[in-house]
Short mmCIF file of C-alpha atoms and ligand atoms in Angstrom, two decimals:
data_model
loop_
_atom_site.label_atom_id
_atom_site.label_comp_id
_atom_site.label_asym_id
_atom_site.label_seq_id
_atom_site.Cartn_x
_atom_site.Cartn_y
_atom_site.Cartn_z
CA MET A 1198 -84.32 12.35 22.42
CA ILE A 1199 -82.90 15.49 20.80
CA SER A 1200 -84.91 16.93 17.89
CA VAL A 1201 -83.68 19.52 15.48
CA THR A 1202 -85.01 21.56 12.56
CA ILE A 1203 -82.68 24.30 11.34
CA TYR A 1204 -82.84 26.63 8.38
CA LYS A 1205 -80.10 29.23 8.06
CA GLU A 1206 -79.25 31.62 5.28
CA TYR A 1207 -76.66 34.35 4.87
CA ASN A 1208 -77.36 37.13 2.37
CA SER A 1209 -80.39 35.20 1.09
CA LEU A 1210 -78.27 32.14 0.35
CA PRO A 1211 -79.22 28.99 2.30
CA VAL A 1212 -76.24 27.44 4.06
CA LEU A 1213 -78.05 24.91 6.22
CA ASP A 1214 -81.42 23.23 5.76
CA VAL A 1215 -82.12 20.24 7.98
CA LYS A 1216 -85.57 19.05 9.03
CA ASP A 1217 -87.06 16.87 11.75
CA LEU A 1218 -83.84 15.19 12.80
CA SER A 1219 -83.78 13.10 15.96
CA PHE A 1220 -80.69 12.10 17.86
CA GLU A 1221 -80.33 9.54 20.59
CA GLU A 1222 -79.02 10.76 23.90
CA GLY A 1223 -75.71 9.37 25.09
CA LYS A 1224 -74.36 8.76 21.58
CA ILE A 1225 -71.43 10.25 19.70
CA TYR A 1226 -72.16 11.87 16.35
CA ALA A 1227 -69.34 12.87 13.99
CA LEU A 1228 -70.18 15.64 11.52
CA ILE A 1229 -68.18 15.29 8.37
CA GLY A 1230 -68.21 17.07 5.02
CA GLY A 1231 -66.13 19.48 2.95
CA ASN A 1232 -65.34 23.11 3.72
CA GLY A 1233 -68.47 25.21 3.77
CA SER A 1234 -70.81 22.22 3.95
CA GLY A 1235 -72.50 23.60 7.09
CA LYS A 1236 -70.87 21.72 10.00
CA SER A 1237 -70.04 24.82 12.04
CA THR A 1238 -73.40 26.40 11.23
CA PHE A 1239 -75.10 23.25 12.54
CA LEU A 1240 -73.10 23.37 15.79
CA LYS A 1241 -73.54 27.14 16.23
CA SER A 1242 -77.29 26.74 15.80
CA MET A 1243 -77.38 23.89 18.31
CA ALA A 1244 -75.34 26.04 20.71
CA ASN A 1245 -77.77 28.91 20.10
CA VAL A 1246 -74.98 31.36 19.33
CA ILE A 1247 -76.49 32.35 15.97
CA LYS A 1248 -80.06 33.12 14.96
CA PHE A 1249 -81.80 30.63 12.70
CA GLN A 1250 -85.26 29.55 11.68
CA GLY A 1251 -86.51 26.34 13.21
CA LYS A 1252 -86.26 24.71 16.58
CA THR A 1253 -83.90 22.68 18.73
CA ASP A 1254 -85.37 20.52 21.48
CA PHE A 1255 -82.93 19.05 23.98
CA GLY A 1256 -85.54 17.46 26.24
CA ALA A 1257 -84.68 17.89 29.90
CA VAL A 1258 -81.22 19.29 29.19
CA LYS A 1259 -80.88 22.94 30.25
CA PRO A 1260 -78.99 25.51 28.15
CA SER A 1261 -76.28 25.69 30.85
CA GLU A 1262 -75.71 21.94 30.40
CA ILE A 1263 -74.71 22.36 26.76
CA GLY A 1264 -70.99 22.91 26.22
CA TYR A 1265 -69.76 24.42 22.95
CA LEU A 1266 -66.21 24.59 21.59
CA PRO A 1267 -66.03 27.02 18.64
CA GLN A 1268 -63.82 26.27 15.64
CA LYS A 1269 -61.83 29.46 16.31
CA ASN A 1270 -60.21 28.81 19.65
CA PHE A 1271 -59.49 31.53 22.09
CA ALA A 1272 -57.85 31.91 25.47
CA PHE A 1273 -58.60 34.60 28.01
CA ASP A 1274 -55.77 37.05 28.74
CA MET A 1275 -54.85 35.57 32.12
CA SER A 1276 -52.96 32.54 33.40
CA VAL A 1277 -53.66 29.07 32.03
CA LYS A 1278 -54.92 28.03 35.46
CA GLY A 1279 -57.05 31.20 35.60
CA ASN A 1280 -58.62 30.15 32.30
CA MET A 1281 -59.53 26.80 33.82
CA MET A 1282 -60.97 28.37 36.96
CA LEU A 1283 -63.44 30.35 34.84
CA ASN A 1284 -65.20 27.05 34.23
CA CYS A 1285 -64.91 25.54 37.71
CA GLY A 1286 -68.67 25.55 38.35
CA LYS A 1287 -69.72 24.92 41.92
CA ARG A 1288 -66.54 23.21 43.10
CA LYS A 1289 -64.86 24.45 46.26
CA LYS A 1290 -61.80 26.50 45.37
CA LYS A 1291 -59.30 23.97 46.76
CA ASP A 1292 -60.93 21.07 44.88
CA ALA A 1293 -61.18 23.18 41.74
CA LEU A 1294 -57.48 24.03 41.79
CA ARG A 1295 -56.50 20.38 42.29
CA GLU A 1296 -58.86 19.07 39.62
CA ALA A 1297 -57.85 21.80 37.17
CA THR A 1298 -54.21 20.78 37.57
CA GLU A 1299 -55.09 17.11 37.07
CA LEU A 1300 -56.94 17.88 33.86
CA LEU A 1301 -54.18 20.20 32.62
CA GLU A 1302 -51.76 17.32 33.19
CA LYS A 1303 -53.88 15.08 30.98
CA PHE A 1304 -53.47 17.63 28.19
CA ASP A 1305 -49.76 18.08 28.92
CA LEU A 1306 -50.43 21.71 29.86
CA ALA A 1307 -49.74 21.66 33.61
CA ARG A 1308 -46.24 23.03 33.09
CA TYR A 1309 -47.84 26.19 31.68
CA ALA A 1310 -50.26 26.66 34.59
CA LYS A 1311 -48.85 30.07 35.52
CA LYS A 1312 -48.16 31.23 31.99
CA ASN A 1313 -50.34 33.88 30.37
CA ALA A 1314 -52.64 31.92 28.09
CA ALA A 1315 -52.53 34.67 25.46
CA ARG A 1316 -48.91 33.63 24.86
CA LEU A 1317 -49.61 30.00 24.08
CA SER A 1318 -48.99 28.56 20.62
CA GLY A 1319 -51.92 27.87 18.31
CA GLY A 1320 -52.11 24.18 19.19
CA GLU A 1321 -51.61 24.86 22.91
CA THR A 1322 -54.47 27.39 22.78
CA GLN A 1323 -56.71 24.79 21.20
CA LYS A 1324 -55.73 22.22 23.85
CA LEU A 1325 -56.50 24.73 26.59
CA ALA A 1326 -59.88 25.61 25.04
CA LEU A 1327 -60.85 21.93 25.01
CA CYS A 1328 -59.39 21.32 28.47
CA ARG A 1329 -61.31 24.31 29.86
CA LEU A 1330 -64.55 23.07 28.32
CA LEU A 1331 -64.04 19.54 29.67
CA PHE A 1332 -63.58 21.04 33.14
CA GLY A 1333 -67.31 21.86 33.00
CA ASN A 1334 -70.18 19.50 33.58
CA TYR A 1335 -72.30 19.13 30.47
CA LYS A 1336 -74.92 16.73 29.18
CA ILE A 1337 -74.41 17.75 25.57
CA LEU A 1338 -71.04 18.65 24.04
CA LEU A 1339 -70.70 20.45 20.71
CA LEU A 1340 -67.08 20.33 19.53
CA ASP A 1341 -66.08 22.07 16.32
CA GLU A 1342 -62.90 20.46 15.00
CA PRO A 1343 -61.43 20.15 18.51
CA THR A 1344 -58.09 18.76 17.33
CA ALA A 1345 -57.62 20.58 14.00
CA SER A 1346 -54.42 22.35 15.17
CA LEU A 1347 -52.98 19.50 17.23
CA ASP A 1348 -50.05 17.21 16.45
CA ILE A 1349 -50.79 13.50 16.37
CA ASN A 1350 -49.69 12.78 19.96
CA SER A 1351 -51.76 15.65 21.29
CA THR A 1352 -54.67 14.56 19.11
CA LEU A 1353 -54.65 11.03 20.50
CA LYS A 1354 -54.38 12.38 24.04
CA ALA A 1355 -57.28 14.78 23.43
CA GLU A 1356 -59.37 11.89 22.08
CA GLU A 1357 -58.61 9.84 25.22
CA ASN A 1358 -59.62 12.80 27.38
CA ILE A 1359 -62.86 13.26 25.48
CA LYS A 1360 -63.63 9.53 25.86
CA GLU A 1361 -62.86 9.66 29.57
CA TYR A 1362 -65.23 12.61 29.96
CA LEU A 1363 -68.01 10.74 28.17
CA SER A 1364 -67.50 7.57 30.19
CA SER A 1365 -67.72 9.44 33.48
CA ARG A 1366 -71.22 10.90 32.86
CA PRO A 1367 -74.07 10.49 30.38
CA THR A 1368 -73.23 12.87 27.55
CA THR A 1369 -74.27 13.30 23.95
CA LEU A 1370 -71.46 14.49 21.70
CA PHE A 1371 -71.66 16.23 18.32
CA MET A 1372 -68.21 16.73 16.85
CA ALA A 1373 -67.20 18.22 13.50
CA THR A 1374 -63.98 16.77 12.14
CA HIS A 1375 -61.99 16.48 8.94
CA SER A 1376 -60.24 13.41 10.30
CA LEU A 1377 -62.08 10.32 9.15
CA ARG A 1378 -59.77 8.25 11.34
CA GLN A 1379 -61.03 10.26 14.30
CA ALA A 1380 -64.67 9.90 13.27
CA LYS A 1381 -64.18 6.16 12.96
CA ALA A 1382 -62.35 5.90 16.29
CA LEU A 1383 -64.85 7.87 18.34
CA ALA A 1384 -68.29 8.09 16.80
CA ASP A 1385 -71.35 5.88 17.03
CA TYR A 1386 -72.91 7.63 14.01
CA VAL A 1387 -71.60 9.68 11.13
CA ILE A 1388 -73.57 12.66 9.83
CA TYR A 1389 -72.49 13.49 6.28
CA LEU A 1390 -73.18 17.06 5.13
CA GLU A 1391 -72.91 18.58 1.69
CA ASN A 1392 -74.09 22.03 0.63
CA GLY A 1393 -76.07 22.60 3.82
CA HIS A 1394 -77.94 19.32 3.54
CA ILE A 1395 -77.53 16.16 5.54
CA GLU A 1396 -77.06 13.51 2.91
CA GLU A 1397 -76.70 10.62 5.29
CA ILE A 1398 -76.74 9.64 8.95
CA THR A 1399 -75.43 6.12 9.37
CA GLU A 1400 -73.93 3.96 12.09
CA THR A 1401 -70.18 4.55 11.88
CA GLU A 1402 -68.93 1.11 10.88
CA GLU A 1403 -71.60 0.81 8.21
CA PHE A 1404 -70.91 4.32 6.95
CA PHE A 1405 -67.26 3.56 6.28
CA ARG A 1406 -67.97 0.11 4.87
CA ASN A 1407 -70.98 0.89 2.75
CA PRO A 1408 -72.48 4.40 2.74
CA TYR A 1409 -75.88 4.50 1.05
CA SER A 1410 -75.66 7.95 -0.53
CA GLU A 1411 -73.74 8.42 -3.76
CA LYS A 1412 -72.40 11.74 -2.43
CA ALA A 1413 -70.88 10.17 0.69
CA ARG A 1414 -69.44 7.38 -1.43
CA LEU A 1415 -67.71 9.91 -3.66
CA PHE A 1416 -66.49 11.89 -0.61
CA LEU A 1417 -64.97 8.74 0.91
CA SER A 1418 -63.25 7.88 -2.38
CA PHE A 1419 -61.05 10.98 -1.93
CA HIS A 1420 -59.87 9.84 1.50
CA THR A 1421 -57.27 7.31 2.47
CA ASP A 1422 -56.88 8.09 6.17
CA PHE A 1423 -59.35 5.62 7.63
N1 LIG B 790 -71.19 34.96 9.14
C1 LIG B 790 -71.32 34.51 7.89
N2 LIG B 790 -71.67 35.32 6.88
C2 LIG B 790 -71.81 34.87 5.62
N3 LIG B 790 -71.64 33.57 5.26
C3 LIG B 790 -71.29 32.71 6.23
C4 LIG B 790 -71.12 33.12 7.59
N4 LIG B 790 -70.78 32.03 8.32
C5 LIG B 790 -70.75 31.00 7.45
N5 LIG B 790 -71.05 31.39 6.21
C6 LIG B 790 -71.14 30.53 5.02
O1 LIG B 790 -71.95 29.41 5.35
C7 LIG B 790 -71.44 28.22 4.72
C8 LIG B 790 -71.27 27.14 5.76
O2 LIG B 790 -70.23 27.52 6.63
P1 LIG B 790 -69.75 26.62 7.84
O3 LIG B 790 -68.82 27.43 8.65
O4 LIG B 790 -70.93 26.04 8.51
O5 LIG B 790 -68.98 25.44 7.07
P2 LIG B 790 -68.11 24.22 7.64
O6 LIG B 790 -68.73 22.96 7.13
O7 LIG B 790 -67.97 24.37 9.10
O8 LIG B 790 -66.71 24.43 6.90
P3 LIG B 790 -65.18 24.20 7.42
O9 LIG B 790 -64.88 22.76 7.17
O10 LIG B 790 -64.40 25.09 6.50
O11 LIG B 790 -65.09 24.62 8.83
C9 LIG B 790 -70.16 28.63 4.02
O12 LIG B 790 -70.40 28.74 2.65
C10 LIG B 790 -69.79 29.96 4.63
O13 LIG B 790 -69.14 30.80 3.72
MG1 LIG B 791 -66.40 24.73 10.33
#
């Protein structure tokens, strides 16, 4: 079980206030909500990259087993393959090189293996950031809008790759997304945020069919993509 209490303010203004939440291990949670609702703040707090008041308890999962993909993607100023190798863990070099190439192929990036990653396009950089993260071995993944800059083909491929990762090892995934189609396709539960508060956490099918909070209902009424 993962338990979370987070209070975060910037300049004395609260931006996230969530209390005594519990999450089941091995499930996929989609974080949805408008701009500024607190999705990234939630993920940054979980990843422990910002200071906050409260506590996150990941049970037996060690900090090194938590993988975080920030919303602002970046690539290191070295080859695409070099970027991958930074996250090769304890693999032997030969295995790491082979597996890195296999994973790059799944993201349609293998042809850029020798290219300097700083020269990739915006979407390619995002694909590489996700690919590099999925080269690691994590028990909890925190993905902040992992496909926001991707075209639809790349998005569907990235979703397949995420699913493959999850099916190959027990992993809990928290993923912020503005794509309700994506939330519906991937998640077991939807977490709906507004104004730094979680208004609803509901099993995905039920959330899209019949959300219990008025706020989520209104939010869904503005969407047609699911
Ligand atoms: N470093 C910061 N300093 C001041 N305010 C911040 C900072 N980071 C975030 N905020 C504020 O906190 C609120 C929540 O931001 P957050 O990034 O969590 O939203 P979000 O739900 O991820 O939005 P988006 O969909 O645009 O990514 C926003 O109002 C934002 O302006
Ligand atoms: Mg965000």
